[in-house]
Each structure stands twice: as C-alpha cells, then as structure tokens.
Tab-separated table of C-alpha atoms in Angstrom:
chain	number	residue	atom	x	y	z
Y	11	UNK	CA	94.022	41.195	126.606
Y	12	UNK	CA	95.116	40.738	122.942
Y	13	UNK	CA	91.682	41.209	121.555
Y	14	UNK	CA	91.186	44.280	123.652
Y	15	UNK	CA	94.496	45.602	122.554
Y	16	UNK	CA	93.600	45.014	118.904
Y	17	UNK	CA	90.407	46.997	119.316
Y	18	UNK	CA	92.228	49.833	121.015
Y	19	UNK	CA	94.844	49.871	118.282
Y	20	UNK	CA	92.205	50.031	115.590
Y	21	UNK	CA	90.357	52.949	117.297
Y	22	UNK	CA	93.674	54.827	117.685
Y	23	UNK	CA	94.433	54.202	113.955
Y	24	UNK	CA	97.283	51.938	114.767
Y	25	UNK	CA	97.258	49.285	112.064
Y	26	UNK	CA	99.779	46.710	111.075
Y	27	UNK	CA	101.295	47.592	107.766
Y	28	UNK	CA	103.956	46.524	105.322
Y	29	UNK	CA	105.643	49.621	103.665
Y	30	UNK	CA	107.556	48.706	100.507
Y	31	UNK	CA	111.065	49.932	99.987
Y	32	UNK	CA	111.314	51.893	96.730
Y	33	UNK	CA	114.669	53.246	95.395
Y	34	UNK	CA	117.171	52.915	98.230
Y	35	UNK	CA	116.281	55.198	101.164
Y	36	UNK	CA	112.644	55.553	100.109
Y	37	UNK	CA	109.430	53.894	101.324
Y	38	UNK	CA	106.086	54.034	99.722
Y	39	UNK	CA	103.983	56.920	101.108
Y	40	UNK	CA	106.581	57.975	103.737
Y	41	UNK	CA	107.632	61.541	103.312
Y	42	UNK	CA	111.121	62.586	103.909
Y	43	UNK	CA	111.827	66.083	105.103
Y	44	UNK	CA	114.880	68.146	104.280
Y	45	UNK	CA	116.862	69.664	107.037
Y	46	UNK	CA	116.964	73.444	106.650
Y	47	UNK	CA	119.663	75.826	107.544
Y	48	UNK	CA	118.826	78.992	109.499
Y	49	UNK	CA	118.816	80.814	106.220
Y	50	UNK	CA	116.201	78.503	104.805
Y	51	UNK	CA	118.586	76.568	102.449
Y	52	UNK	CA	118.499	72.728	102.545
Y	53	UNK	CA	121.295	71.302	104.697
Y	54	UNK	CA	122.178	68.324	102.388
Y	55	UNK	CA	120.348	65.994	104.642
Y	56	UNK	CA	116.926	64.565	104.874
Y	57	UNK	CA	115.028	62.625	107.425
Y	58	UNK	CA	112.087	60.260	107.384
Y	59	UNK	CA	110.070	58.866	110.405
Y	60	UNK	CA	109.607	55.062	109.695
Y	61	UNK	CA	107.952	54.030	112.976
Y	62	UNK	CA	107.048	55.388	116.341
Y	63	UNK	CA	106.464	58.992	116.766
Y	64	UNK	CA	104.095	61.082	119.007
Y	65	UNK	CA	100.826	59.289	118.227
Y	66	UNK	CA	102.179	55.709	118.057
Y	67	UNK	CA	102.282	54.607	121.638
Y	68	UNK	CA	105.808	53.391	121.103
Y	69	UNK	CA	108.626	54.337	123.491
Y	70	UNK	CA	110.984	54.585	120.463
Y	71	UNK	CA	111.303	56.315	117.065
Y	72	UNK	CA	112.858	54.688	114.127
Y	73	UNK	CA	114.196	57.256	111.630
Y	74	UNK	CA	116.080	57.195	108.371
Y	75	UNK	CA	118.673	59.847	107.595
Y	76	UNK	CA	120.354	60.401	104.260
Y	77	UNK	CA	123.190	62.721	103.706
Y	78	UNK	CA	123.909	63.976	100.202
Y	79	UNK	CA	127.545	64.092	99.116
Y	80	UNK	CA	129.195	66.594	101.288
Y	81	UNK	CA	126.274	66.633	103.771
Y	82	UNK	CA	126.533	66.308	107.532
Y	83	UNK	CA	124.326	66.152	110.537
Y	84	UNK	CA	124.591	68.755	113.370
Y	85	UNK	CA	127.711	68.556	115.591
Y	86	UNK	CA	125.823	68.048	118.835
Y	87	UNK	CA	125.368	66.342	122.118
Y	88	UNK	CA	122.361	65.247	124.264
Y	89	UNK	CA	121.560	62.952	126.966
Y	90	UNK	CA	119.517	60.492	124.895
Y	91	UNK	CA	121.270	57.665	122.985
Y	92	UNK	CA	121.480	56.829	119.325
Y	93	UNK	CA	121.573	53.332	117.812
Y	94	UNK	CA	122.601	53.633	114.057
Y	95	UNK	CA	122.869	51.010	111.461
Y	96	UNK	CA	124.279	52.048	108.015
Y	97	UNK	CA	121.944	51.105	105.140
Y	98	UNK	CA	123.348	52.805	102.064
Y	99	UNK	CA	126.657	54.207	100.975
Y	100	UNK	CA	129.701	54.986	103.100
Y	101	UNK	CA	130.370	57.842	105.427
Y	102	UNK	CA	131.898	58.780	108.760
Y	103	UNK	CA	131.016	59.479	112.206
Y	104	UNK	CA	132.827	61.767	114.688
Y	105	UNK	CA	132.572	60.425	118.288
Y	106	UNK	CA	134.237	62.694	120.765
Y	107	UNK	CA	137.847	63.208	119.377
Y	108	UNK	CA	137.790	60.226	116.962
Y	109	UNK	CA	136.476	59.947	113.445
Y	110	UNK	CA	135.458	56.374	112.236
Y	111	UNK	CA	134.770	55.383	108.583
Y	112	UNK	CA	131.421	53.676	108.150
Y	113	UNK	CA	130.336	51.053	105.667
Y	114	UNK	CA	127.015	49.289	105.002
Y	115	UNK	CA	125.836	47.247	107.991
Y	116	UNK	CA	128.026	48.947	110.511
Y	117	UNK	CA	126.438	49.680	113.908
Y	118	UNK	CA	127.049	52.830	115.874
Y	119	UNK	CA	126.058	53.377	119.470
Y	120	UNK	CA	126.205	57.057	120.662
Y	121	UNK	CA	126.362	57.229	124.377
Y	122	UNK	CA	124.731	59.917	126.487
Y	123	UNK	CA	126.536	63.210	126.328
Y	124	UNK	CA	128.891	62.228	123.514
Y	125	UNK	CA	129.709	64.936	121.035
Y	126	UNK	CA	128.979	63.364	117.581
Y	127	UNK	CA	128.393	64.267	113.974
Y	128	UNK	CA	127.691	62.056	110.896
Y	129	UNK	CA	129.301	63.239	107.609
Y	130	UNK	CA	129.313	62.149	104.012
Y	131	UNK	CA	132.709	62.829	102.396
Y	132	UNK	CA	131.845	60.590	99.401
Y	133	UNK	CA	130.276	61.217	96.040
Y	134	UNK	CA	127.217	59.038	96.777
Y	135	UNK	CA	124.307	59.278	99.231
Y	136	UNK	CA	125.050	57.980	102.739
Y	137	UNK	CA	121.986	56.565	104.519
Y	138	UNK	CA	121.395	55.152	107.945
Y	139	UNK	CA	118.633	54.042	110.309
Y	140	UNK	CA	118.738	55.801	113.750
Y	141	UNK	CA	116.710	54.567	116.684
Y	142	UNK	CA	116.048	56.999	119.666
Y	143	UNK	CA	113.719	57.169	122.639
Y	144	UNK	CA	110.468	58.941	121.805
Y	145	UNK	CA	110.822	60.934	125.042
Y	146	UNK	CA	114.286	62.652	124.787
Y	147	UNK	CA	116.163	65.765	125.523
Y	148	UNK	CA	116.856	68.529	122.973
Y	149	UNK	CA	120.294	68.342	121.280
Y	150	UNK	CA	122.791	71.136	121.925
Y	151	UNK	CA	124.740	72.198	118.890
Y	152	UNK	CA	128.522	72.623	119.567
Y	153	UNK	CA	130.891	74.770	117.509
Y	154	UNK	CA	131.282	74.822	113.778
Y	155	UNK	CA	130.297	77.633	111.508
Y	156	UNK	CA	126.898	76.287	110.912
Y	157	UNK	CA	126.021	75.567	114.439
Y	158	UNK	CA	123.148	78.070	114.495
Y	159	UNK	CA	121.565	76.192	111.657
Y	160	UNK	CA	121.540	73.008	113.740
Y	161	UNK	CA	119.013	74.430	116.179
Y	162	UNK	CA	116.397	74.638	113.429
Y	163	UNK	CA	113.984	71.797	113.811
Y	164	UNK	CA	112.606	70.555	110.426
Y	165	UNK	CA	109.389	69.490	112.136
Y	166	UNK	CA	107.958	69.245	115.652
Y	167	UNK	CA	109.586	66.507	117.569
Y	168	UNK	CA	112.299	66.047	114.981
Y	169	UNK	CA	115.686	66.002	116.663
A	25	UNK	CA	124.078	68.658	131.789
A	26	UNK	CA	126.087	67.134	128.929
A	27	UNK	CA	129.333	66.831	130.725
A	28	UNK	CA	127.568	65.341	133.817
A	29	UNK	CA	125.787	62.872	131.512
A	30	UNK	CA	129.090	61.921	129.895
A	31	UNK	CA	130.495	61.240	133.274
A	32	UNK	CA	127.530	59.152	134.365
A	33	UNK	CA	127.647	57.166	131.099
A	34	UNK	CA	131.297	56.324	131.629
A	35	UNK	CA	130.552	55.205	135.168
A	36	UNK	CA	127.725	53.068	133.950
A	37	UNK	CA	129.955	51.523	131.282
A	38	UNK	CA	127.905	53.175	128.553
A	39	UNK	CA	130.440	54.119	125.897
A	40	UNK	CA	130.048	55.198	122.346
A	41	UNK	CA	131.135	52.503	120.012
A	42	UNK	CA	131.335	51.607	116.398
A	43	UNK	CA	130.688	47.881	115.786
A	44	UNK	CA	131.786	46.588	112.478
A	45	UNK	CA	129.542	44.456	110.233
A	46	UNK	CA	131.199	41.232	109.270
A	47	UNK	CA	129.508	38.644	107.026
A	48	UNK	CA	125.922	39.749	106.544
A	49	UNK	CA	123.969	39.546	109.811
A	50	UNK	CA	127.015	39.452	112.018
A	51	UNK	CA	128.786	42.263	114.047
A	52	UNK	CA	132.184	42.049	115.671
A	53	UNK	CA	131.855	40.740	119.243
A	54	UNK	CA	128.076	40.652	119.221
A	55	UNK	CA	126.865	37.147	120.085
A	56	UNK	CA	123.790	35.764	118.489
A	57	UNK	CA	121.670	33.237	120.354
A	58	UNK	CA	119.774	30.387	118.682
A	59	UNK	CA	116.070	30.079	119.547
A	60	UNK	CA	115.477	26.746	121.005
A	61	UNK	CA	112.501	24.515	120.799
A	62	UNK	CA	110.930	23.005	123.887
A	63	UNK	CA	112.920	19.770	123.071
A	64	UNK	CA	116.156	21.635	122.976
A	65	UNK	CA	116.687	21.589	119.266
A	66	UNK	CA	117.577	24.837	117.479
A	67	UNK	CA	114.515	26.563	115.961
A	68	UNK	CA	116.137	27.689	112.706
A	69	UNK	CA	116.213	31.184	114.033
A	70	UNK	CA	118.811	33.258	115.795
A	71	UNK	CA	118.654	36.699	117.553
A	72	UNK	CA	121.240	39.267	118.380
A	73	UNK	CA	120.852	42.347	120.658
A	74	UNK	CA	122.403	45.286	118.871
A	75	UNK	CA	121.597	48.134	121.174
A	76	UNK	CA	119.507	48.917	124.204
A	77	UNK	CA	118.651	46.192	126.622
A	78	UNK	CA	118.293	46.128	130.406
A	79	UNK	CA	121.474	47.902	131.492
A	80	UNK	CA	121.509	50.595	128.691
A	81	UNK	CA	119.211	53.202	130.008
A	82	UNK	CA	117.340	53.162	126.565
A	83	UNK	CA	113.635	52.895	126.231
A	84	UNK	CA	114.133	50.656	123.163
A	85	UNK	CA	115.900	47.495	122.127
A	86	UNK	CA	117.297	46.980	118.686
A	87	UNK	CA	117.612	43.375	117.652
A	88	UNK	CA	118.583	41.425	114.605
A	89	UNK	CA	116.786	38.222	113.803
A	90	UNK	CA	117.873	35.751	111.097
A	91	UNK	CA	115.780	32.894	109.913
A	92	UNK	CA	117.489	29.924	108.139
A	93	UNK	CA	115.798	28.409	105.137
A	94	UNK	CA	112.488	26.999	106.456
A	95	UNK	CA	112.874	28.933	109.753
A	96	UNK	CA	110.142	30.950	111.340
A	97	UNK	CA	109.408	33.035	114.443
A	98	UNK	CA	106.757	32.209	116.799
A	99	UNK	CA	103.155	32.701	115.756
A	100	UNK	CA	102.223	35.126	118.485
A	101	UNK	CA	100.553	38.333	119.605
A	102	UNK	CA	101.353	40.861	122.221
A	103	UNK	CA	100.522	44.424	123.169
A	104	UNK	CA	103.942	45.903	122.372
A	105	UNK	CA	104.673	47.029	118.731
A	106	UNK	CA	107.322	45.855	116.355
A	107	UNK	CA	109.194	48.002	113.717
A	108	UNK	CA	111.049	45.758	111.311
A	109	UNK	CA	113.380	46.518	108.359
A	110	UNK	CA	114.506	43.682	106.239
A	111	UNK	CA	118.346	43.602	105.816
A	112	UNK	CA	119.067	40.414	104.095
A	113	UNK	CA	117.332	37.933	101.796
A	114	UNK	CA	113.619	37.546	101.315
A	115	UNK	CA	110.895	36.104	103.395
A	116	UNK	CA	107.270	36.603	104.405
A	117	UNK	CA	105.278	38.001	107.276
A	118	UNK	CA	101.786	36.876	108.385
A	119	UNK	CA	99.806	39.805	109.823
A	120	UNK	CA	96.381	38.701	110.964
A	121	UNK	CA	94.843	36.818	108.026
A	122	UNK	CA	97.233	38.172	105.308
A	123	UNK	CA	100.684	37.052	104.288
A	124	UNK	CA	103.013	39.423	102.669
A	125	UNK	CA	106.225	38.812	100.807
A	126	UNK	CA	109.202	40.835	102.059
A	127	UNK	CA	112.249	42.049	100.214
A	128	UNK	CA	115.370	43.899	101.354
A	129	UNK	CA	114.559	47.417	102.742
A	130	UNK	CA	110.860	46.699	103.301
A	131	UNK	CA	109.438	48.065	106.519
A	132	UNK	CA	106.905	46.276	108.614
A	133	UNK	CA	104.877	47.753	111.455
A	134	UNK	CA	103.260	45.253	113.758
A	135	UNK	CA	100.388	46.876	115.710
A	136	UNK	CA	99.352	46.111	119.328
A	137	UNK	CA	97.453	42.780	119.426
A	138	UNK	CA	98.147	41.683	115.926
A	139	UNK	CA	98.675	38.040	115.309
A	140	UNK	CA	101.973	37.742	113.361
A	141	UNK	CA	104.877	35.399	112.284
A	142	UNK	CA	107.865	35.939	110.196
A	143	UNK	CA	108.901	32.973	107.888
A	144	UNK	CA	111.610	32.079	105.510
A	145	UNK	CA	110.328	29.983	102.639
A	146	UNK	CA	113.453	30.637	100.548
A	147	UNK	CA	116.780	28.789	100.190
A	148	UNK	CA	118.748	31.671	101.691
A	149	UNK	CA	118.990	33.363	105.060
A	150	UNK	CA	116.350	35.927	105.825
A	151	UNK	CA	117.454	38.718	108.175
A	152	UNK	CA	115.775	41.670	109.686
A	153	UNK	CA	116.223	44.363	112.257
A	154	UNK	CA	113.369	44.476	114.842
A	155	UNK	CA	112.842	47.598	117.229
A	156	UNK	CA	110.750	47.120	120.385
A	157	UNK	CA	110.081	48.937	123.652
A	158	UNK	CA	112.480	47.926	126.334
A	159	UNK	CA	109.540	47.548	128.762
A	160	UNK	CA	106.980	45.313	127.031
A	161	UNK	CA	104.494	42.498	127.672
A	162	UNK	CA	105.268	38.852	127.056
A	163	UNK	CA	104.138	37.334	123.819
A	164	UNK	CA	101.366	34.747	123.761
A	165	UNK	CA	101.884	31.977	121.348
A	166	UNK	CA	98.913	31.072	119.157
A	167	UNK	CA	98.142	27.747	117.466
A	168	UNK	CA	100.537	25.705	115.387
A	169	UNK	CA	102.136	22.496	116.248
A	170	UNK	CA	105.241	24.167	117.601
A	171	UNK	CA	103.370	26.640	119.746
A	172	UNK	CA	104.754	25.149	123.048
A	173	UNK	CA	108.318	25.838	121.694
A	174	UNK	CA	107.598	29.452	121.349
A	175	UNK	CA	107.194	29.975	125.059
A	176	UNK	CA	110.809	29.112	125.517
A	177	UNK	CA	112.916	32.270	126.052
A	178	UNK	CA	116.492	31.982	124.659
A	179	UNK	CA	117.687	34.406	127.347
A	180	UNK	CA	116.237	36.514	130.038
A	181	UNK	CA	114.363	39.533	128.546
A	182	UNK	CA	114.508	37.990	125.042
A	183	UNK	CA	111.113	38.037	123.456
C-alpha cells in the first residue's frame, strides 16, 4: 500500500514539504489572512492555515493565529474542540467564567460548547497554534459589541 | 445545541483546561512516555499526548516528541499525514531521499506514503509538535538496523 499511497498523493498534489519559519509567526509562502469586521476594517487578528484544509485529505487543520496588541478573537462557542499551544508573546483566554493568563508553551484545550475568547492585552503580538477537526460546526458569536463582526468568515472554511 | 454539548462534554469528562508549560517540552500533569527498543532499552525519544486521543471525540491527536542527542524516530512510512512544528532545538528530517535541517518554528508536512525519519544530530534536545488523524493506519518500519524496534508501540494507540 505505501507505494500506491505515494502515487495517489503525488496525483493529488500532496507532497511532503519543509516550510521555513521566517520572522516569528510567518512561514515561507504561507499567506496569512486578516480577520475583518463587518464594516471591512481589520480585526487586529490574522490567521494562517499551516496544514490540513479541504483538499488535504487530513481530518484536522493546523492554523496559526496572531493577535496584535489589543486584538481578540470572537467570543464564541461551538461543538468542535480546540487544542491551542502558545508560540509567541503573552495573552489571555476566557474559558466560561474564568480568564487565564497565557505564556509561551502553554496548552489550552477548549471543550465542546465552552464559551471562549483569546485576547491580547499586551504591547506585543500574541501568537498561537490552534488544531481543529476539518469537519466542524460553525461558531456562534455570543454577546459583546462586536459580535456581529465575528460572523464574518475571512475565507471559506475559516472558522 | 451549545448548552446540550456543554452538558455532554461534562458528562464525558471533557473539560476545558489550561495546561501550563514547565521546562521546555514539559506540561503540568502530562506524562511523557519513552519509546522503547525491542530489547527494552529506551530509544532516546519520548512522546506526550497533548490533546485528542481515543476518548476525546476529536478527529485529531496533538503530540509532542522529543529526541535526545543522537535520538531518532523510526524510519517509516504510512498513509496518514504528519503536520510537524519544531518547538525546541534543532534537528533534521529525512523525507524520501532528501535530508533537511530543521530549526525552531519550521513546519514539516509529511505526505501519505512518504518514507521519513526525524533525527537529532545535535548536543541538545530536539522537540516538535506532531498532529495526526486520530483514525490512522499503522506505520511500516523500513530498513535500518533498529527497524525491529520501531514496531514496538510504547502505549496502545501510540504511533
């Protein structure tokens, strides 16, 4: 089977690859997309798909999020889980009623249905890896003045 | 659905959690398991499951591997894919016929059927995150004098 699989992978354009890290939170040739608010302004957050995705055949997606100073992700809940590892800077996560400070290397597991939000109250970028299932439900934004903006997907399948 | 999902998660013991990073490559309360050779000796490599796994309901597993100086993973191939991000130290990966040096932050995608091996030729630990599908085929060890050792699973579901 391995040889067959390799042939299939080549046909599908799935090739092994080393992608070099550039300045922290950047990888050669990997585009990062700004999150946009409903009014079109950037949301002080950007996202890059590092591996997985619709055409990959993987059951997971590995993404990198970076929050600029003052940035935050949507305050939301969903049935799918998050596994997060902090790569750069410091920030905080709201999980239900609790807020936790986060430092480099810290791991966060967000359980199904948990209301959560990542925020950057610092003066430096806050970056983290986030693993999710490729097949997952759409987040529901909860509360906050910018809740409407959270329903704006920056790209198909990005949530 | 969110409230129902939260209730189900609680019943299943799936709780949101922040897991603090300790010394590089360690997380509070997360056990890391040494890989063993067929003769029972440690294989200069250890593995920790950070998120996902059989009882999690996730379609992915997020693992951390650390290779001691001179350590290496099995030279193997399988149909499932790897997404790897280097967290600590430097090392190298063999992908097919090529060997690539790896530094902190570098991303490696291992395609289906690709023969691969991670190695640590340095004097310091080499650590990386590795994301895989939870449902995946068993690796096939290829060549090398220690090939037989590679078929030893350190724990059920660990591969």
